mmCIF file of N, CA and C in Angstrom:
data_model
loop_
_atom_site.group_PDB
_atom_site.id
_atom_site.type_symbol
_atom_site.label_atom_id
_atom_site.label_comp_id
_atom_site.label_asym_id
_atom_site.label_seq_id
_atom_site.Cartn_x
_atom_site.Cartn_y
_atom_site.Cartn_z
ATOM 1 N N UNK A 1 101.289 97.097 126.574
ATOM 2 C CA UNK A 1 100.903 95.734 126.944
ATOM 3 C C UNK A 1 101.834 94.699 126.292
ATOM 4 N N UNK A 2 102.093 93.237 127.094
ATOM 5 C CA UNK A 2 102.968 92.588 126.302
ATOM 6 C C UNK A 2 102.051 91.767 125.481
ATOM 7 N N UNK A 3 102.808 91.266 124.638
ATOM 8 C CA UNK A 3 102.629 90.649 123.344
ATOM 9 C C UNK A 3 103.083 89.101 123.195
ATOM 10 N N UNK A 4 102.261 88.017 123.296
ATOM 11 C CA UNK A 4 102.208 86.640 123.365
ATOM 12 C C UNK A 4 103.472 86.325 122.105
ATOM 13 N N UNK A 5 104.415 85.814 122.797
ATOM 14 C CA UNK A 5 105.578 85.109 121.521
ATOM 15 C C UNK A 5 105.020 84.812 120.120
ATOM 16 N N UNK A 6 104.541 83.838 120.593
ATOM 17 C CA UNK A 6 103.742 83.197 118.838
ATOM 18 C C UNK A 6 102.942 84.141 118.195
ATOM 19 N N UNK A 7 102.520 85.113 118.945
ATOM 20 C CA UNK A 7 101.493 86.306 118.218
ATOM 21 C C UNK A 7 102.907 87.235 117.251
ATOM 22 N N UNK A 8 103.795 87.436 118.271
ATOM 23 C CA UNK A 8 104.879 88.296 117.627
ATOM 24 C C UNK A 8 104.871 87.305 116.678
ATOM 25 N N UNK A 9 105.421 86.266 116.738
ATOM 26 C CA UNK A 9 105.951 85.321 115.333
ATOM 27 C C UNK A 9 105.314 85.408 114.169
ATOM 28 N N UNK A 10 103.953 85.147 114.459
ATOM 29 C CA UNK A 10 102.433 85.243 113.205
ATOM 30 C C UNK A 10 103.174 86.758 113.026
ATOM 31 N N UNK A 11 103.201 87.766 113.613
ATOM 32 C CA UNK A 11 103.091 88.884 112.767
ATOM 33 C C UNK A 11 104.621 88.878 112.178
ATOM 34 N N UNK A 12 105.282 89.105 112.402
ATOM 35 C CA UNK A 12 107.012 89.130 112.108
ATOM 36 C C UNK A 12 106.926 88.060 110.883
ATOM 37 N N UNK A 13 106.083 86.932 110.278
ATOM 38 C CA UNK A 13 106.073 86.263 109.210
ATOM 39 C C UNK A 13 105.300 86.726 108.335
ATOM 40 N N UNK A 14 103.852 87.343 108.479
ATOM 41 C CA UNK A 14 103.291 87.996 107.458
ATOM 42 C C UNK A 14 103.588 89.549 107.301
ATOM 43 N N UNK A 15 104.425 90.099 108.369
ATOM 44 C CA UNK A 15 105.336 91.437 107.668
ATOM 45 C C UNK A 15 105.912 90.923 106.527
ATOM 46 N N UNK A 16 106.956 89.687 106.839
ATOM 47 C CA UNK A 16 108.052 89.475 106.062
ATOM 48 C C UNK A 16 107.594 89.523 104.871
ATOM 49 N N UNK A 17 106.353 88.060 104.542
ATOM 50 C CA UNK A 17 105.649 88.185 103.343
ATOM 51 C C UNK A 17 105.355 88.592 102.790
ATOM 52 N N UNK A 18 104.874 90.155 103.512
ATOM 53 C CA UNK A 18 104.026 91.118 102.798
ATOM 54 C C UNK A 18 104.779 92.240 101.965
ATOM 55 N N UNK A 19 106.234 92.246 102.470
ATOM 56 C CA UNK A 19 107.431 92.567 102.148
ATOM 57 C C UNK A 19 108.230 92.610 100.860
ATOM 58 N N UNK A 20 107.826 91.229 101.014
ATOM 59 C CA UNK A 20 108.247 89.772 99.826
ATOM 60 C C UNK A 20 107.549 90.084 98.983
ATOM 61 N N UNK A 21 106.577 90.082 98.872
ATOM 62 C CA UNK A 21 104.985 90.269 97.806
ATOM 63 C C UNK A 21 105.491 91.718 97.153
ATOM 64 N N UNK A 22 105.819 92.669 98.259
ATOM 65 C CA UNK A 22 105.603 94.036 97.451
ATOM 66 C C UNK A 22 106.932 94.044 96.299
ATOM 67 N N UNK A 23 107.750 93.553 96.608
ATOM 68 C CA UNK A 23 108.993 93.545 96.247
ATOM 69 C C UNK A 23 109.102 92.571 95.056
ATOM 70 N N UNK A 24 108.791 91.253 95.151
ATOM 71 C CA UNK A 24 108.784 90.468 93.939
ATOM 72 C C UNK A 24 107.876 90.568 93.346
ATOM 73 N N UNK A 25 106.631 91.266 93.550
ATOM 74 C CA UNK A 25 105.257 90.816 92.829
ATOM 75 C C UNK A 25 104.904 92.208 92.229
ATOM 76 N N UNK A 26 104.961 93.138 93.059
ATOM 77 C CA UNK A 26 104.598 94.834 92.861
ATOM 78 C C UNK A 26 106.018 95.222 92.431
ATOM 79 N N UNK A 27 107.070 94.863 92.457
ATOM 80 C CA UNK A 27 107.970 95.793 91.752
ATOM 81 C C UNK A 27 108.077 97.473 92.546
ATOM 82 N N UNK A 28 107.835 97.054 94.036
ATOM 83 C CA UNK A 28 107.650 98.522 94.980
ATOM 84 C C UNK A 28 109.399 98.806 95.092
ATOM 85 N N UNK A 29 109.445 100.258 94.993
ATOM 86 C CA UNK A 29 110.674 100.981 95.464
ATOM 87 C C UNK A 29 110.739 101.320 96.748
ATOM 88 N N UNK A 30 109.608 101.814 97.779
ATOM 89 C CA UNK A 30 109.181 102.010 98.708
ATOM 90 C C UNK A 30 108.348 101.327 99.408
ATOM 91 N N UNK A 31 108.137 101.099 101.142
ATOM 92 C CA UNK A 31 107.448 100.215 101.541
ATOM 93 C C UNK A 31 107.562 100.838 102.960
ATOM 94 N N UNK A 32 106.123 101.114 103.415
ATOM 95 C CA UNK A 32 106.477 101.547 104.731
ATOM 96 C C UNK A 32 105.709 100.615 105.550
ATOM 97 N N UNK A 33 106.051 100.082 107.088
ATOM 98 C CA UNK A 33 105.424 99.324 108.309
ATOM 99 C C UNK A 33 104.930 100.304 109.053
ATOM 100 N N UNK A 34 104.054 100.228 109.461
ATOM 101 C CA UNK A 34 103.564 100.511 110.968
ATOM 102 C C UNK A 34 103.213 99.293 112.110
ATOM 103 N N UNK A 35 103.059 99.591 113.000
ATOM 104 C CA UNK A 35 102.942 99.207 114.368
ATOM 105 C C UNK A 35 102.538 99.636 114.893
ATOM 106 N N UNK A 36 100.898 99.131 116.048
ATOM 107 C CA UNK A 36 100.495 100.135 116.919
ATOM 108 C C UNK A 36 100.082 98.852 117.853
ATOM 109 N N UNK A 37 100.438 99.453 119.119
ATOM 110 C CA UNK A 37 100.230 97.543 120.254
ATOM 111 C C UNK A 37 99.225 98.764 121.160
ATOM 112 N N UNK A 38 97.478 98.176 121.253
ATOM 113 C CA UNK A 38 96.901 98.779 122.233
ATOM 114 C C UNK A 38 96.084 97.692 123.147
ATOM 115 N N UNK A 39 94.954 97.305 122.699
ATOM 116 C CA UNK A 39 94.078 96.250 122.972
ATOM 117 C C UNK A 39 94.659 95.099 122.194
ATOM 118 N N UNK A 40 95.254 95.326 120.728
ATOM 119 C CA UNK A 40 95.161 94.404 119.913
ATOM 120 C C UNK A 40 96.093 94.961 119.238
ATOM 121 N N UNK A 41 97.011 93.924 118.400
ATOM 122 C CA UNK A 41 98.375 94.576 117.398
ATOM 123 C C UNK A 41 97.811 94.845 116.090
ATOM 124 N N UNK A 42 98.123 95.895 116.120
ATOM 125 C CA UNK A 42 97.754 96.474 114.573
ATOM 126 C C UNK A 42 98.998 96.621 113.994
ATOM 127 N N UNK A 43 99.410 96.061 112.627
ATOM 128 C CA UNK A 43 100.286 96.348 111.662
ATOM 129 C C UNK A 43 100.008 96.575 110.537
ATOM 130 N N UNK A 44 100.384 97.632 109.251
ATOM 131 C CA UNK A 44 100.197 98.057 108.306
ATOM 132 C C UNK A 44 101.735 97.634 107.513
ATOM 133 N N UNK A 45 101.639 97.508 106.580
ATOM 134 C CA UNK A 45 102.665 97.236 105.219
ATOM 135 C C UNK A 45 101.524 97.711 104.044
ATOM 136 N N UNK A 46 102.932 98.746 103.657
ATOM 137 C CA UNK A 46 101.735 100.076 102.537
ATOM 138 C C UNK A 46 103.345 100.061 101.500
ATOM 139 N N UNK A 47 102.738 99.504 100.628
ATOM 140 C CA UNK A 47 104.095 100.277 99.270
ATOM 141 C C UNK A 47 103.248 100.609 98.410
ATOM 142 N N UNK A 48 104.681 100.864 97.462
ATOM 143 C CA UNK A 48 104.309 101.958 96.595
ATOM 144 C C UNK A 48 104.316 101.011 94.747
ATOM 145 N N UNK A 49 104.085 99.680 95.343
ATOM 146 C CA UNK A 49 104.175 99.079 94.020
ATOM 147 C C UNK A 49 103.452 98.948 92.770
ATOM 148 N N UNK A 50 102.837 97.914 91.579
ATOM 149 C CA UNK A 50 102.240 98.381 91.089
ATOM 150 C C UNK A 50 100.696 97.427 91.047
ATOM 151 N N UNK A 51 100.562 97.211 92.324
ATOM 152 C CA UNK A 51 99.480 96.937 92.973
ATOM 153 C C UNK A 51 98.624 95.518 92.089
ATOM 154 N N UNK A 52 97.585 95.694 92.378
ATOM 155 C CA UNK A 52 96.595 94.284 91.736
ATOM 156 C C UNK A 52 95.582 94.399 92.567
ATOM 157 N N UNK A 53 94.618 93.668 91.352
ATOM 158 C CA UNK A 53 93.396 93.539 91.700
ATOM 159 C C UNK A 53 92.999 92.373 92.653
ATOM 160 N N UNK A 54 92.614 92.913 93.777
ATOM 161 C CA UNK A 54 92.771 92.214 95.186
ATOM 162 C C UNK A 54 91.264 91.025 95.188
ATOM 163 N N UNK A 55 90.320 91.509 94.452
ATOM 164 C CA UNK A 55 88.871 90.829 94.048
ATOM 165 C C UNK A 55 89.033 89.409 93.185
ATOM 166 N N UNK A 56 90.182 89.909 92.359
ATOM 167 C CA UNK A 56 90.257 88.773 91.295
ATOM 168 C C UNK A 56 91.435 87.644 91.819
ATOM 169 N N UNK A 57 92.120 87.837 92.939
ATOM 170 C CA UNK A 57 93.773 86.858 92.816
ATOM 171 C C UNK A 57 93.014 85.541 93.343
ATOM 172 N N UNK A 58 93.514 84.749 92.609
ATOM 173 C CA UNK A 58 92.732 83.080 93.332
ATOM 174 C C UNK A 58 93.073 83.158 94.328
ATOM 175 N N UNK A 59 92.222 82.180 95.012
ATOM 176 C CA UNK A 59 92.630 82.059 96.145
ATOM 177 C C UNK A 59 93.638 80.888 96.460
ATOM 178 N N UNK A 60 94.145 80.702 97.482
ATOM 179 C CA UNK A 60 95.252 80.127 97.916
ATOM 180 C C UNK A 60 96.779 80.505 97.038
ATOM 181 N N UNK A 61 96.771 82.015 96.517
ATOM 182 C CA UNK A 61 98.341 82.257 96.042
ATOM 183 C C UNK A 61 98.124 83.731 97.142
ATOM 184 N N UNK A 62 99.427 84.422 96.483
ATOM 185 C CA UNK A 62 100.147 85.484 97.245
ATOM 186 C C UNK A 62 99.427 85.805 98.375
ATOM 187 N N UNK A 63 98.446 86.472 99.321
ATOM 188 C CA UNK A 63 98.369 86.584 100.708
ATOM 189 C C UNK A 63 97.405 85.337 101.570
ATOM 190 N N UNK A 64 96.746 84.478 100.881
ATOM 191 C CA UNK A 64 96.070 83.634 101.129
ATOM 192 C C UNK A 64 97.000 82.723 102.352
ATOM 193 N N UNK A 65 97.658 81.934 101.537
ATOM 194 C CA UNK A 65 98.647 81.234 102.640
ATOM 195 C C UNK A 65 99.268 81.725 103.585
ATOM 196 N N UNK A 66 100.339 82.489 102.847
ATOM 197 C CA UNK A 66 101.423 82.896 103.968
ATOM 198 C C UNK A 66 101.109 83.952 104.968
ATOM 199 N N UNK A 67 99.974 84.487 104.661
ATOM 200 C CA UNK A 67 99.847 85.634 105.270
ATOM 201 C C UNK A 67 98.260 85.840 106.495
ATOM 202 N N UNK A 68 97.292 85.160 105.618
ATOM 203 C CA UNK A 68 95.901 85.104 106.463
ATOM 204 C C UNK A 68 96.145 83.909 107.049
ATOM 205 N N UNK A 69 96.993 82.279 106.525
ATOM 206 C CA UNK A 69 97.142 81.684 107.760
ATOM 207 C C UNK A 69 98.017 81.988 109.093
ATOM 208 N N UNK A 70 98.537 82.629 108.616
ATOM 209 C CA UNK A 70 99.917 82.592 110.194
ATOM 210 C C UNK A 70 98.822 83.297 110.727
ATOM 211 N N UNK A 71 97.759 84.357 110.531
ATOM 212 C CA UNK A 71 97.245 85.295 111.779
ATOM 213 C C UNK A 71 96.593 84.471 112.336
ATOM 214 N N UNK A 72 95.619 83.852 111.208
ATOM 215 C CA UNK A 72 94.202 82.478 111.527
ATOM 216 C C UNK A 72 94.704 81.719 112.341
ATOM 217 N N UNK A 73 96.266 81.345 112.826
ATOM 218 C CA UNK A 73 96.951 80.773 113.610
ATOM 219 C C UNK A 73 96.837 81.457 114.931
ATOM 220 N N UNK A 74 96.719 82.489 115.225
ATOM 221 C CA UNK A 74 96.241 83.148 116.218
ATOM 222 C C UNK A 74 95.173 84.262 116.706
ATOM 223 N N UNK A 75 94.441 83.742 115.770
ATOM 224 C CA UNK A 75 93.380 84.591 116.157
ATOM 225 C C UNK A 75 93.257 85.565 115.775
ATOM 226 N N UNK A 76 93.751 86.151 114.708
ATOM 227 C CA UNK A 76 94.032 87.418 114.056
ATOM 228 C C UNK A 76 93.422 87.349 112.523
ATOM 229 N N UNK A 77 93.768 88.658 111.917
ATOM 230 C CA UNK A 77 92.591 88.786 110.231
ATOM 231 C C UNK A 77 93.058 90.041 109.586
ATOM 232 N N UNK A 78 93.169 89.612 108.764
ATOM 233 C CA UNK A 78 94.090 90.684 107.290
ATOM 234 C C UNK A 78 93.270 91.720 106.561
ATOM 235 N N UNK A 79 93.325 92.464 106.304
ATOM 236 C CA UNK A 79 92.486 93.149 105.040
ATOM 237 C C UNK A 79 93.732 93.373 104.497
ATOM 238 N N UNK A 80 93.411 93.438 103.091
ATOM 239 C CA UNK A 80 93.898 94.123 101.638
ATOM 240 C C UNK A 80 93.651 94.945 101.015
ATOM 241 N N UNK A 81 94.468 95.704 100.729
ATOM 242 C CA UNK A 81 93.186 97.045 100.118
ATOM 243 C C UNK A 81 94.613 97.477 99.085
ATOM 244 N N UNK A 82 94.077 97.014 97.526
ATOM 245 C CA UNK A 82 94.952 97.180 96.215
ATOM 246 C C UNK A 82 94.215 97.544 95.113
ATOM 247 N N UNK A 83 94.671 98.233 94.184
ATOM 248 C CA UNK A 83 94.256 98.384 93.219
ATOM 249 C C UNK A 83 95.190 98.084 91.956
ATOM 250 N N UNK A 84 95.280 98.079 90.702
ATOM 251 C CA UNK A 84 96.304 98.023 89.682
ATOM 252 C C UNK A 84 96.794 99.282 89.498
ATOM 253 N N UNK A 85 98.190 99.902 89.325
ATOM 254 C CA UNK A 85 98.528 100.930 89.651
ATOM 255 C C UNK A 85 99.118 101.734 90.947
ATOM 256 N N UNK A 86 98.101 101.697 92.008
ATOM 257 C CA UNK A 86 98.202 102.285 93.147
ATOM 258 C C UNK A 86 98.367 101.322 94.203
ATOM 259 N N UNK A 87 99.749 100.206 94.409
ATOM 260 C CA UNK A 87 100.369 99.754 95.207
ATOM 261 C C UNK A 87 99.565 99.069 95.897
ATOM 262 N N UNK A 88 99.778 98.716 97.383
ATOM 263 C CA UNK A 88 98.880 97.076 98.132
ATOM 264 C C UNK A 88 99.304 97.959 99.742
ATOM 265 N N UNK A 89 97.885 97.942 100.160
ATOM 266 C CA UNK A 89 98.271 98.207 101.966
ATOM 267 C C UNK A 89 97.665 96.401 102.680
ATOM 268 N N UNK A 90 98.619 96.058 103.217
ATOM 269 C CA UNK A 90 98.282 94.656 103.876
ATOM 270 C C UNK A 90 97.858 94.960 105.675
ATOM 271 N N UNK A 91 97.108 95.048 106.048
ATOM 272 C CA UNK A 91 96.451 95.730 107.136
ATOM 273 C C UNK A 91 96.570 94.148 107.892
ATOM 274 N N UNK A 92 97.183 94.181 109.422
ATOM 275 C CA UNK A 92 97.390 93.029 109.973
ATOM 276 C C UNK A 92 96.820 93.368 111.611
ATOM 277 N N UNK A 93 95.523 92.477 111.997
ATOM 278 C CA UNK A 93 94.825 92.616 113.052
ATOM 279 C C UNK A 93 95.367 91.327 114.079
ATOM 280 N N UNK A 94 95.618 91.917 114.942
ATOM 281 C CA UNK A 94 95.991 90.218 116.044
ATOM 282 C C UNK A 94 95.603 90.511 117.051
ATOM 283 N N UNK A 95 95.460 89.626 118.407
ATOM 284 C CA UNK A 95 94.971 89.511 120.084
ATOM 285 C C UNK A 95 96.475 89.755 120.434
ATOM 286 N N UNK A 96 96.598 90.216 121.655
ATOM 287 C CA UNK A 96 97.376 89.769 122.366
ATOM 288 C C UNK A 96 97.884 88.747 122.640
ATOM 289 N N UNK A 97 97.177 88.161 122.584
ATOM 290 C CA UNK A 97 97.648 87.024 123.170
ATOM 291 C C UNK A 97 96.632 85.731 122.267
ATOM 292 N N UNK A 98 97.256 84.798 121.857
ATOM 293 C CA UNK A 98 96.326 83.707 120.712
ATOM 294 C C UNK A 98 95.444 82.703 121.726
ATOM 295 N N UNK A 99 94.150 82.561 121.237
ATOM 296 C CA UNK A 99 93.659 81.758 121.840
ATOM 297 C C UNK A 99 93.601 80.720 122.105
ATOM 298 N N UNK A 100 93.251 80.446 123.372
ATOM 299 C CA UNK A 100 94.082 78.901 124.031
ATOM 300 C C UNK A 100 92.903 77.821 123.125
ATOM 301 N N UNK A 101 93.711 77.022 122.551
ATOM 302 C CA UNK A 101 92.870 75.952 121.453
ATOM 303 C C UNK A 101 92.944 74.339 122.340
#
């Protein structure tokens, strides 16, 4: 199925971020993406960094902004799933297509 421009964009910016995060923040050597386009775009960003406690980060720093707004921009929603130690999977849910506002 195709994939609404600005939806690609929202996701192609909170990959990047999530990227960014593992790399400056986790200190990851490894970092793998997935992609799966069915009903809805699913993307995964999974490293291997040294993770954080996802309960405690204030809000409005590292995935708050850059990352749950661009989806909230289209209709889309993040999970996080980190621990200290065992690296950060940034789980990225979107529509096809963003809803007409």
């Amino acid at each position: 199925p195709a994939v609404a421009p600005e939806v690609v964009d929202a996701l192609a910016g909170a990959v990047a971020e999530a990227l960014t995060n593992a790399h400056k923040h986790g200190d990851a050597t490894r970092a793998t993406v997935f992609v799966e386009v069915d009903d809805e775009v699913f993307c995964s960003v999974k490293d291997d960094g040294s993770g954080f406690d996802a309960a405690s980060t204030p809000a409005g720093t590292g995935v708050a902004r850059p990352i749950l707004g661009r989806l909230a921009e289209v209709g889309g929603r993040v999970e996080v799933d980190s621990r200290p130690g065992a690296g950060a999977e940034v789980r990225l849910h979107a529509p096809l297509r963003a809803p007409v506002r």
